[in-house]
PDB file of C-alpha atoms in Angstrom:
ATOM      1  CA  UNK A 539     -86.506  83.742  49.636  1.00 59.00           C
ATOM      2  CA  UNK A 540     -85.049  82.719  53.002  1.00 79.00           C
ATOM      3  CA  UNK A 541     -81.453  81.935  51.646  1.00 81.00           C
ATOM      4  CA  UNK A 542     -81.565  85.990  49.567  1.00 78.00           C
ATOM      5  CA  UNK A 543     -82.516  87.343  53.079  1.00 79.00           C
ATOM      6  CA  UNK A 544     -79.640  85.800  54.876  1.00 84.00           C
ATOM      7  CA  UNK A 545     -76.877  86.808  51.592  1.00 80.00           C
ATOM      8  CA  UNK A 546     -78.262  90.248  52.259  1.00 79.00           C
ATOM      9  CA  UNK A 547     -77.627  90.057  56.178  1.00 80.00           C
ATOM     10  CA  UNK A 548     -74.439  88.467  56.014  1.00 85.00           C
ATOM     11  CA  UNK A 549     -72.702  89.702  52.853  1.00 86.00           C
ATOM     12  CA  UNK A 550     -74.437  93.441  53.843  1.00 85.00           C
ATOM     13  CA  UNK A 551     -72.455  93.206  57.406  1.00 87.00           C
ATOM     14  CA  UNK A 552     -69.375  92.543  56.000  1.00 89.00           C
ATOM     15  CA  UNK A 553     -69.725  95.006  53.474  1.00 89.00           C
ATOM     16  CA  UNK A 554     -70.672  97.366  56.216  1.00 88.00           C
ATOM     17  CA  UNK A 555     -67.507  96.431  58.204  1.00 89.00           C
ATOM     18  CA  UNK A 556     -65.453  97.210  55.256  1.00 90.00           C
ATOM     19  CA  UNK A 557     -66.684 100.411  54.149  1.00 90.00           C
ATOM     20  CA  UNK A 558     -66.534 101.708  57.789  1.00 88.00           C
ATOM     21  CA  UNK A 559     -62.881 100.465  57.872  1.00 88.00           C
ATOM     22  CA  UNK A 560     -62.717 102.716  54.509  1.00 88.00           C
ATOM     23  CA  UNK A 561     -64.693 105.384  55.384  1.00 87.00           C
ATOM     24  CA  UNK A 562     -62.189 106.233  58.859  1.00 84.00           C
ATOM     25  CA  UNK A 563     -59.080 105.667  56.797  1.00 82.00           C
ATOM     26  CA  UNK A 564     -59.818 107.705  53.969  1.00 83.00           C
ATOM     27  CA  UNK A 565     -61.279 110.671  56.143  1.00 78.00           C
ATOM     28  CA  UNK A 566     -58.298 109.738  58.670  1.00 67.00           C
ATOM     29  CA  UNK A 567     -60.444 109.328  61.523  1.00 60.00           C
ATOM     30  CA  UNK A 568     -58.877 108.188  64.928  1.00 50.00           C
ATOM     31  CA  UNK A 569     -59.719 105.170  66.448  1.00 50.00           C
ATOM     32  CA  UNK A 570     -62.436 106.057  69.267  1.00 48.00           C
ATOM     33  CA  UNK A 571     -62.356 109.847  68.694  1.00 54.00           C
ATOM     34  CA  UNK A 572     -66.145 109.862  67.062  1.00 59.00           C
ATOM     35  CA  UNK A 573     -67.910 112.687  66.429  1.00 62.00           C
ATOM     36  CA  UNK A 574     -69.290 116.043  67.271  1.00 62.00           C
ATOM     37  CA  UNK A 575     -71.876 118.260  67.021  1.00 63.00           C
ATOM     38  CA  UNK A 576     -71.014 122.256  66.238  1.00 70.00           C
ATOM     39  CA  UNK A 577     -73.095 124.409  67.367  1.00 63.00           C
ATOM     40  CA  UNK A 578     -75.267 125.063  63.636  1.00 68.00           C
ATOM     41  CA  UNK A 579     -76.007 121.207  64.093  1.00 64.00           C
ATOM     42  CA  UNK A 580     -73.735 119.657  61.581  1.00 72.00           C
ATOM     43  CA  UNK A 581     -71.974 116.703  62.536  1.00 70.00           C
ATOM     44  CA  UNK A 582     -68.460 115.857  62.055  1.00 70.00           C
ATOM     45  CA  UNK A 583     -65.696 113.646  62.802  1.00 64.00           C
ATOM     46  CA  UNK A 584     -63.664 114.240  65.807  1.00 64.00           C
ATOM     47  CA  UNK A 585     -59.870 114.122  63.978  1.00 60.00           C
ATOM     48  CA  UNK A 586     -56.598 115.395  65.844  1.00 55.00           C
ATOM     49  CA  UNK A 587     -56.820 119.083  64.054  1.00 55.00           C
ATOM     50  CA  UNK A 588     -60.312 119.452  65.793  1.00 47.00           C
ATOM     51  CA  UNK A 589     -60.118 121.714  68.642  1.00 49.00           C
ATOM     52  CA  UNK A 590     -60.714 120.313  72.012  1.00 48.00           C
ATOM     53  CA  UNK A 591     -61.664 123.743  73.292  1.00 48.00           C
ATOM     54  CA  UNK A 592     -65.398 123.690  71.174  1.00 44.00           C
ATOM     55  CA  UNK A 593     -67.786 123.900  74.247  1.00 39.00           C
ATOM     56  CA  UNK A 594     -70.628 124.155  72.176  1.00 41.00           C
ATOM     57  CA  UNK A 595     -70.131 120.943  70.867  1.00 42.00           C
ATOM     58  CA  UNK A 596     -71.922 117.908  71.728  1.00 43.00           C
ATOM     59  CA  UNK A 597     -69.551 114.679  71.605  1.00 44.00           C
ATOM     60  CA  UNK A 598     -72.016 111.703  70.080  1.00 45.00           C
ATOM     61  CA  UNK A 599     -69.362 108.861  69.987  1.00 43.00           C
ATOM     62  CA  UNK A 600     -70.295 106.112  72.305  1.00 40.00           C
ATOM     63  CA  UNK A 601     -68.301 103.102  74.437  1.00 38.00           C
ATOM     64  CA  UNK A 602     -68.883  99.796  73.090  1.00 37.00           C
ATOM     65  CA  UNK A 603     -71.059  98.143  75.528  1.00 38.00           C
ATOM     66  CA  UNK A 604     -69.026  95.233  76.712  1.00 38.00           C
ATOM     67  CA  UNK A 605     -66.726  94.796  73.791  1.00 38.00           C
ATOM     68  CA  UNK A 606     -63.912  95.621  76.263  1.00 39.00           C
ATOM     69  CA  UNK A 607     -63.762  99.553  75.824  1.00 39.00           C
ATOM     70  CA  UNK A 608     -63.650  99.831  71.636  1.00 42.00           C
ATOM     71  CA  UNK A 609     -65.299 102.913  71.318  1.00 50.00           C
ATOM     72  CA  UNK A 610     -68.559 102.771  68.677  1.00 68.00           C
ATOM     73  CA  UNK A 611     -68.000 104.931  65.375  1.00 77.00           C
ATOM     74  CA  UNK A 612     -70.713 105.721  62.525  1.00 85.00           C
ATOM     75  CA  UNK A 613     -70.656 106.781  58.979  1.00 88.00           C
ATOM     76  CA  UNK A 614     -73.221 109.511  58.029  1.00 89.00           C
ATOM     77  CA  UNK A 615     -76.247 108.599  56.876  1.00 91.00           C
ATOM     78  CA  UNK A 616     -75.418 110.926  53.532  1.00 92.00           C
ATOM     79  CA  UNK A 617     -72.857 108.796  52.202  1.00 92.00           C
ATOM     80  CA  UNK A 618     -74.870 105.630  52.375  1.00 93.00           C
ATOM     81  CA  UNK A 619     -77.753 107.527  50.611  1.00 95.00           C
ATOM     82  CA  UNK A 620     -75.164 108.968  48.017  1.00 95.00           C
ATOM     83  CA  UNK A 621     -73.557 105.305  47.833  1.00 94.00           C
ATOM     84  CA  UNK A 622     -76.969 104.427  46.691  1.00 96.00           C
ATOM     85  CA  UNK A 623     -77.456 106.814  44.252  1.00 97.00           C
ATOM     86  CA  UNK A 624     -74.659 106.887  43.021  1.00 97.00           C
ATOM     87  CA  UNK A 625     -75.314 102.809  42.349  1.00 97.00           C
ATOM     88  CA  UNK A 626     -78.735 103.391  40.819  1.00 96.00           C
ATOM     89  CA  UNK A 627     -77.489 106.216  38.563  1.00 97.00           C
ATOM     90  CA  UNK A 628     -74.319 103.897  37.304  1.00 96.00           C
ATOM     91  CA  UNK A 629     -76.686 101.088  36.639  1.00 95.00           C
ATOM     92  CA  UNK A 630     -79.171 103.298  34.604  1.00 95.00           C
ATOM     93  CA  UNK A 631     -76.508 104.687  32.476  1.00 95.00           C
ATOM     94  CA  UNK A 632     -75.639 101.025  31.776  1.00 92.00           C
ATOM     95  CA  UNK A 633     -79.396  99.748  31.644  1.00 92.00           C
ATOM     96  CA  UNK A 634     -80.410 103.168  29.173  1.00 93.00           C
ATOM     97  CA  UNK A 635     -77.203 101.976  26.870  1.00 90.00           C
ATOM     98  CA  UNK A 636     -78.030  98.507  26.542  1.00 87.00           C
ATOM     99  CA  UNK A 637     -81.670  98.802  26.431  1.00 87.00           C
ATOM    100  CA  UNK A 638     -82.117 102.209  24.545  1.00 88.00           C
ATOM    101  CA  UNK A 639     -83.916 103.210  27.322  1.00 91.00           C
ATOM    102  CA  UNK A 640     -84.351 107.312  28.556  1.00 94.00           C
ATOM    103  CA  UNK A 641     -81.732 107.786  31.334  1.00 95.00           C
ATOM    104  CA  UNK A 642     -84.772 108.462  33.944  1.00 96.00           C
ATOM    105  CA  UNK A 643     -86.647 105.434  33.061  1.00 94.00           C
ATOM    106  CA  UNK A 644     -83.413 103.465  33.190  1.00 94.00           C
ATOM    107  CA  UNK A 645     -82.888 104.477  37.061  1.00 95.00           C
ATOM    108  CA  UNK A 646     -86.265 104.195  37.532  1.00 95.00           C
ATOM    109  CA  UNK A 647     -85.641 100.320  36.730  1.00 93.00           C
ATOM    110  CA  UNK A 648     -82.990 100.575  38.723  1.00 94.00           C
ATOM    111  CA  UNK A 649     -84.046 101.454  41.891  1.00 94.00           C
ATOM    112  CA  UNK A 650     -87.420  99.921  41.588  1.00 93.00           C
ATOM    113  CA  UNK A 651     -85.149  96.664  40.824  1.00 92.00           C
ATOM    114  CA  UNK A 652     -82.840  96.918  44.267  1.00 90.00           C
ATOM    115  CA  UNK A 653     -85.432  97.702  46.357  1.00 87.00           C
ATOM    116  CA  UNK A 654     -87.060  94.527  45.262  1.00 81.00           C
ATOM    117  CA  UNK A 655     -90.907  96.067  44.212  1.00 83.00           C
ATOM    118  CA  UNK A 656     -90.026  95.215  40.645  1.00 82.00           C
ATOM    119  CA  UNK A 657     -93.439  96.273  39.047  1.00 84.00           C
ATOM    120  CA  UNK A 658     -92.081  94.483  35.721  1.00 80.00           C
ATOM    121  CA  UNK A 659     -93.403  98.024  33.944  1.00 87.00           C
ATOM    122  CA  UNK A 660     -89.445  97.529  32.516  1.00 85.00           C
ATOM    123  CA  UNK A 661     -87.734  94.258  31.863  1.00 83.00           C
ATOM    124  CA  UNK A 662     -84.075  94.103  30.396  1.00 82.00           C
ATOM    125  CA  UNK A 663     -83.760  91.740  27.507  1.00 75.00           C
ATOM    126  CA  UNK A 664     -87.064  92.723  25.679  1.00 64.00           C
ATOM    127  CA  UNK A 665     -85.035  95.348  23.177  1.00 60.00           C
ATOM    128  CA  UNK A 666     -82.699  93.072  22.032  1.00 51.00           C
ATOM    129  CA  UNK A 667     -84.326  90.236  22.432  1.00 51.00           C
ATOM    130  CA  UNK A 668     -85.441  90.170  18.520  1.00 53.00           C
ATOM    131  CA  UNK A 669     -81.742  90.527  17.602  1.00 57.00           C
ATOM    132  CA  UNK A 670     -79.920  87.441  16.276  1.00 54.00           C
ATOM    133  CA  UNK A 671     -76.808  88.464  19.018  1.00 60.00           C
ATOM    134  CA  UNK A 672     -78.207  85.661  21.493  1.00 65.00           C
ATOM    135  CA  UNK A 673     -74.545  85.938  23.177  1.00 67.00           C
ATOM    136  CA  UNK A 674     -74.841  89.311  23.772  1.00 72.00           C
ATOM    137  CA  UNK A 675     -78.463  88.884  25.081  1.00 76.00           C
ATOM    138  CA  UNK A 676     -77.264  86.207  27.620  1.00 80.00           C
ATOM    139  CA  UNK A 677     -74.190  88.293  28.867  1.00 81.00           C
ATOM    140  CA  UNK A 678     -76.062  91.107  29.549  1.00 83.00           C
ATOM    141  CA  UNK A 679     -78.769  89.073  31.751  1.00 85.00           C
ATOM    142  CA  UNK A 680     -75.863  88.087  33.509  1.00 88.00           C
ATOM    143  CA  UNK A 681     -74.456  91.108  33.952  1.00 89.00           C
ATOM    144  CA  UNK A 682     -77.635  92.451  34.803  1.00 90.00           C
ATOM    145  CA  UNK A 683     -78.419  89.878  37.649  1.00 90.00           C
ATOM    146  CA  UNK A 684     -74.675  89.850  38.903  1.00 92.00           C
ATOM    147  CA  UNK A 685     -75.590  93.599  39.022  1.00 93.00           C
ATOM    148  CA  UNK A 686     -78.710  93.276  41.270  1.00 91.00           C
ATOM    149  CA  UNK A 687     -77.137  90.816  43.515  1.00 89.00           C
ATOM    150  CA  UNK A 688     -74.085  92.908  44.415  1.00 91.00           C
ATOM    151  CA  UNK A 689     -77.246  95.989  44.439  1.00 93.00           C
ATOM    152  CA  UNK A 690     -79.103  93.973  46.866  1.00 90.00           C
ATOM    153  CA  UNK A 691     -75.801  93.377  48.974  1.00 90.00           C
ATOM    154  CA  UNK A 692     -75.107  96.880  49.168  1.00 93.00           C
ATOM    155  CA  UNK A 693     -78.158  98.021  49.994  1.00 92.00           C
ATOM    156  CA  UNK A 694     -78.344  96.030  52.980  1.00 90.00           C
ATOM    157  CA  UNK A 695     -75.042  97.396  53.909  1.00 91.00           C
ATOM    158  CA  UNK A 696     -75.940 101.375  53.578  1.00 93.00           C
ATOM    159  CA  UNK A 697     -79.426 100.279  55.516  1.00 91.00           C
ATOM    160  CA  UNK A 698     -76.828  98.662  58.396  1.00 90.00           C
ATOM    161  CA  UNK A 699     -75.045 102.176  58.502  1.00 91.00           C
ATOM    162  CA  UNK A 700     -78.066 104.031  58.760  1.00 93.00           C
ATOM    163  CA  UNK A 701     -79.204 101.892  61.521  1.00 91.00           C
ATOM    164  CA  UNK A 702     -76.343 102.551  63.500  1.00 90.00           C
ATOM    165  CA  UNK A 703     -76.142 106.245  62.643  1.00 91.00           C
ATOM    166  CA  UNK A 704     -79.702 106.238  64.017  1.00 93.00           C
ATOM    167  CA  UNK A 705     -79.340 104.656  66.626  1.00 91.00           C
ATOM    168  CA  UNK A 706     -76.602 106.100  68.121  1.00 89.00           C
ATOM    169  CA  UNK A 707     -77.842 110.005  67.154  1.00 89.00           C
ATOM    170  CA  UNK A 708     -80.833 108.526  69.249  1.00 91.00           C
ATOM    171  CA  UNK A 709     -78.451 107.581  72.211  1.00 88.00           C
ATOM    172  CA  UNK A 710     -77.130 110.575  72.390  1.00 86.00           C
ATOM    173  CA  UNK A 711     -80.430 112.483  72.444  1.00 89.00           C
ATOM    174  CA  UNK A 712     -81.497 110.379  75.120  1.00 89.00           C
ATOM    175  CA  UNK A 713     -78.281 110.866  77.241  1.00 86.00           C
ATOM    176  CA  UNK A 714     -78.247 114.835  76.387  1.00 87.00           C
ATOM    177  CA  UNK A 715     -82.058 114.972  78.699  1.00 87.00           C
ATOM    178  CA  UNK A 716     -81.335 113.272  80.881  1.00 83.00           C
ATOM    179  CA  UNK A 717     -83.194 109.591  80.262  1.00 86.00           C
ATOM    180  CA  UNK A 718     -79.948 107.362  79.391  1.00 79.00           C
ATOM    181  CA  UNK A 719     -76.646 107.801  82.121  1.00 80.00           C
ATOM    182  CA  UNK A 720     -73.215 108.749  80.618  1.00 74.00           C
ATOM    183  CA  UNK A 721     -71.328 106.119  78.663  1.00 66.00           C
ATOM    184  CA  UNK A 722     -68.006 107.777  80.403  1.00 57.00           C
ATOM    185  CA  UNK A 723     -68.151 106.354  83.705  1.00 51.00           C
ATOM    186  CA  UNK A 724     -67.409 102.701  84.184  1.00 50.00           C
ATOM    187  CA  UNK A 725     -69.089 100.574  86.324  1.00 52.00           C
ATOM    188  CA  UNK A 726     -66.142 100.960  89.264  1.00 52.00           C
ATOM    189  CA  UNK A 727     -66.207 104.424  89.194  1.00 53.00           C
ATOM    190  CA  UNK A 728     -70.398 104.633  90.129  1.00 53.00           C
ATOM    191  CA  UNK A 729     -69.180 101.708  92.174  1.00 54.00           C
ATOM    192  CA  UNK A 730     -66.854 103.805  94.119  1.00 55.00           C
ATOM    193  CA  UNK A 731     -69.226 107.101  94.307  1.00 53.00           C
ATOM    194  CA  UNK A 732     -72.310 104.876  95.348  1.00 54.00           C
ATOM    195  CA  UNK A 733     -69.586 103.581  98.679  1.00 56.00           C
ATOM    196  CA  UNK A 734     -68.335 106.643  99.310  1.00 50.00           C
TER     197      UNK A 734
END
């Protein structure tokens, strides 16, 4: 159990490195720029077409705290939820295929699978199991557990994401009354104002 716990830590960072890497490219995201908050309390990327003139909005991208300056960014917690479902529902139109299973009992296997409960209510392999196919049987076991390991993976990942989303949206609450200072200034500059 120890060594599944550190694959999910490790391979679910990396993962989360990559689709953040993704995730600013494809919605062409500047470096540092972050995001904002309009004043109906969506959030969206800060991009170069944004106007800097928005005074209701409330800027929620943070300085990286002593990685020399790199500015923190955050994917929205809705895309890791959707990458999730999105997962579960590919993996019960697989599971309700191979196991002539209903569609909703195939992501309920599914997601009761990646989030590791596993009530054992549904077990692949018991449909076909009679057949004489024992190749086919054996493939799709594979499949199945190459399927929940690379499930497990990135659910780690989209529960990385949300942790930073979190915490950050939490930052910025804190810094918006009052409680945390600014992320803006540098240490010189309340260096110089405390001196002069």
């Amino acid at each position: 159990m120890p060594l599944m716990l550190l694959y999910m830590s490790n391979v679910g960072e990396v993962l989360a490195q990559v689709f953040k890497f993704l995730y600013f490219k494809a919605c062409r995201c500047d470096k540092g720029l972050g995001y904002y908050r309009t004043a109906s309390g969506d959030i969206r990327p800060i991009t170069m077409q944004t106007p800097s003139n928005n005074t209701q909005a409330t800027t929620l991208k943070s300085g990286g705290g002593g990685g020399g300056g790199s500015e923190r960014r955050t994917v929205p917690i809705t895309y890791c939820l959707l990458v999730i479902a999105v997962y579960v529902f590919c993996g019960g139109i697989i599971f309700s295929q191979w196991e002539r299973w209903s569609l909703l009992d195939a992501c309920y296997f599914s997601y009761i699978s990646l989030s590791t409960i596993g009530f054992g209510d549904l077990v692949p392999g018991r449909t076909v199991a009679g057949s004489d196919e024992n190749s086919e049987v054996e493939s799709q076991q594979i499949i199945c557990t190459v399927y929940l390991l690379v499930g497990s993976a990135l659910v780690a990942m989209c529960f990385n994401l949300m942790q930073e989303e979190t915490i950050e949206n939490l930052k910025a609450f804190w810094r918006n009354i009052g409680c945390l200072r600014k992320e803006n200034k540098s240490k010189e500059e309340e260096d110089d104002a405390s001196e002069g």
